Amino acid sequence: MTDAPKNLLRPLPASLPEERVDVLTPPGAVRVERIVSTGHASPPGFWYDQREAEWVAVLQGAGRIAYDDGSEEELRAGDHTFIPAGRRHRVAWTTPDGPTVWLAVFYEG
Amino acid sequence: MTDAPKNLLRPLPASLPEERVDVLTPPGAVRVERIVSTGHASPPGFWYDQREAEWVAVLQGAGRIAYDDGSEEELRAGDHTFIPAGRRHRVAWTTPDGPTVWLAVFYEG
């Protein structure tokens, strides 16, 4: 957290070898993360299966979350969604046109 | 939450009689709120004195948080800060030049 970015939106890297995750909160019951993707997606067949609930927004760029029931949800700047604990999901796509900034709040709900 | 805005940034009201608060998460251990200010500040002499910790960011616009030790912190789009439970604070100022969008995460930490 000491090295957390002071600003969520600048500066942003134009491209990254892999997603960059910064934790923005002190250790505790809740973890706020900024995640920067530059065209990244979850590996094929990979699913997040979390014990924690997740509230997530896209602050810049665009991304698509796929769920294991076959549905997908596209988030553009300002869009947000809630993923209950145990709902399997993956990042199906993020825009290749510049960085996508996710803001995610994880907690045991 | 049913009436929560689908998008954090649009549409935004140009002016509001008072701050508008929308809760974005289902009832639980954590409350994510979007707060829209259009030049509002806390009433003189009023202090938030919360049992909950608060992580807060400004997504658009600008605002200034004052603490009861006399310090102030200005947040512009993308800036964020953490306010421990019990740290008395107030909103000293938000820009009169259009809406300021705060994103706040409250939890017992």
PDB file of N, CA, C and O in Angstrom, chain B residues 4 8 25-26 29 34 36 40 47-48 59 61 65 73 79-80 85 89 109:
ATOM      1  N   ALA B   4     -30.100   2.402  -7.654  1.00  0.00           N
ATOM      2  CA  ALA B   4     -28.734   2.914  -7.810  1.00  0.00           C
ATOM      3  C   ALA B   4     -28.471   3.200  -9.284  1.00  0.00           C
ATOM      4  O   ALA B   4     -28.978   2.507 -10.167  1.00  0.00           O
ATOM      5  N   LEU B   8     -21.710   5.540 -12.916  1.00  0.00           N
ATOM      6  CA  LEU B   8     -21.316   6.468 -11.857  1.00  0.00           C
ATOM      7  C   LEU B   8     -21.183   7.896 -12.360  1.00  0.00           C
ATOM      8  O   LEU B   8     -21.232   8.845 -11.577  1.00  0.00           O
ATOM      9  N   THR B  25     -24.012  -1.040  -3.168  1.00  0.00           N
ATOM     10  CA  THR B  25     -23.826  -2.446  -2.784  1.00  0.00           C
ATOM     11  C   THR B  25     -25.054  -2.964  -2.056  1.00  0.00           C
ATOM     12  O   THR B  25     -25.788  -2.194  -1.433  1.00  0.00           O
ATOM     13  N   PRO B  26     -25.273  -4.281  -2.108  1.00  0.00           N
ATOM     14  CA  PRO B  26     -26.374  -4.848  -1.324  1.00  0.00           C
ATOM     15  C   PRO B  26     -26.072  -4.717   0.166  1.00  0.00           C
ATOM     16  O   PRO B  26     -24.910  -4.555   0.549  1.00  0.00           O
ATOM     17  N   ALA B  29     -21.583  -6.074   5.011  1.00  0.00           N
ATOM     18  CA  ALA B  29     -20.520  -5.572   5.881  1.00  0.00           C
ATOM     19  C   ALA B  29     -19.875  -4.311   5.325  1.00  0.00           C
ATOM     20  O   ALA B  29     -19.155  -3.611   6.039  1.00  0.00           O
ATOM     21  N   ARG B  34     -21.915   6.289  -3.986  1.00  0.00           N
ATOM     22  CA  ARG B  34     -21.562   7.396  -4.864  1.00  0.00           C
ATOM     23  C   ARG B  34     -22.227   8.644  -4.310  1.00  0.00           C
ATOM     24  O   ARG B  34     -23.434   8.646  -4.042  1.00  0.00           O
ATOM     25  N   VAL B  36     -22.721  12.728  -5.046  1.00  0.00           N
ATOM     26  CA  VAL B  36     -22.577  13.812  -6.016  1.00  0.00           C
ATOM     27  C   VAL B  36     -22.797  15.142  -5.305  1.00  0.00           C
ATOM     28  O   VAL B  36     -23.820  15.346  -4.645  1.00  0.00           O
ATOM     29  N   HIS B  40     -21.429  21.777  -2.849  1.00  0.00           N
ATOM     30  CA  HIS B  40     -21.789  21.634  -1.441  1.00  0.00           C
ATOM     31  C   HIS B  40     -20.561  21.498  -0.550  1.00  0.00           C
ATOM     32  O   HIS B  40     -19.518  21.021  -0.969  1.00  0.00           O
ATOM     33  N   TRP B  47     -18.926  18.000  11.913  1.00  0.00           N
ATOM     34  CA  TRP B  47     -17.856  17.021  11.691  1.00  0.00           C
ATOM     35  C   TRP B  47     -18.451  15.632  11.524  1.00  0.00           C
ATOM     36  O   TRP B  47     -19.295  15.226  12.319  1.00  0.00           O
ATOM     37  N   TYR B  48     -17.993  14.930  10.511  1.00  0.00           N
ATOM     38  CA  TYR B  48     -18.262  13.491  10.457  1.00  0.00           C
ATOM     39  C   TYR B  48     -17.381  12.818  11.504  1.00  0.00           C
ATOM     40  O   TYR B  48     -16.174  13.064  11.552  1.00  0.00           O
ATOM     41  N   LEU B  59     -13.916  10.938  -8.421  1.00  0.00           N
ATOM     42  CA  LEU B  59     -13.876  10.425  -9.795  1.00  0.00           C
ATOM     43  C   LEU B  59     -13.979  11.550 -10.814  1.00  0.00           C
ATOM     44  O   LEU B  59     -13.549  11.402 -11.958  1.00  0.00           O
ATOM     45  N   GLY B  61     -14.443  16.163 -10.911  1.00  0.00           N
ATOM     46  CA  GLY B  61     -14.577  17.393 -10.134  1.00  0.00           C
ATOM     47  C   GLY B  61     -13.431  17.520  -9.141  1.00  0.00           C
ATOM     48  O   GLY B  61     -12.323  17.008  -9.372  1.00  0.00           O
ATOM     49  N   ILE B  65     -11.167  17.974   1.836  1.00  0.00           N
ATOM     50  CA  ILE B  65     -11.556  17.415   3.126  1.00  0.00           C
ATOM     51  C   ILE B  65     -10.727  18.105   4.199  1.00  0.00           C
ATOM     52  O   ILE B  65      -9.508  18.219   4.071  1.00  0.00           O
ATOM     53  N   GLU B  73      -6.996  18.382   2.825  1.00  0.00           N
ATOM     54  CA  GLU B  73      -6.524  17.515   1.745  1.00  0.00           C
ATOM     55  C   GLU B  73      -7.408  17.792   0.543  1.00  0.00           C
ATOM     56  O   GLU B  73      -8.627  17.670   0.641  1.00  0.00           O
ATOM     57  N   ASP B  79      -7.808  11.169  -7.451  1.00  0.00           N
ATOM     58  CA  ASP B  79      -7.155  11.159  -6.139  1.00  0.00           C
ATOM     59  C   ASP B  79      -8.007  10.380  -5.132  1.00  0.00           C
ATOM     60  O   ASP B  79      -9.229  10.362  -5.218  1.00  0.00           O
ATOM     61  N   HIS B  80      -7.340   9.778  -4.172  1.00  0.00           N
ATOM     62  CA  HIS B  80      -8.053   8.980  -3.174  1.00  0.00           C
ATOM     63  C   HIS B  80      -7.358   9.114  -1.837  1.00  0.00           C
ATOM     64  O   HIS B  80      -6.179   9.484  -1.770  1.00  0.00           O
ATOM     65  N   ALA B  85     -11.499   5.041  11.088  1.00  0.00           N
ATOM     66  CA  ALA B  85     -12.675   5.226  11.942  1.00  0.00           C
ATOM     67  C   ALA B  85     -12.338   6.227  13.037  1.00  0.00           C
ATOM     68  O   ALA B  85     -11.252   6.190  13.611  1.00  0.00           O
ATOM     69  N   HIS B  89     -13.757  14.630  10.391  1.00  0.00           N
ATOM     70  CA  HIS B  89     -13.474  15.315   9.125  1.00  0.00           C
ATOM     71  C   HIS B  89     -14.750  15.947   8.594  1.00  0.00           C
ATOM     72  O   HIS B  89     -15.855  15.620   9.017  1.00  0.00           O
ATOM     73  N   GLY B 109     -13.458  -1.386  10.389  1.00  0.00           N
ATOM     74  CA  GLY B 109     -12.110  -1.866  10.045  1.00  0.00           C
ATOM     75  C   GLY B 109     -11.308  -2.250  11.272  1.00  0.00           C
ATOM     76  O   GLY B 109     -11.652  -1.948  12.368  1.00  0.00           O
TER      77      GLY B 109
END
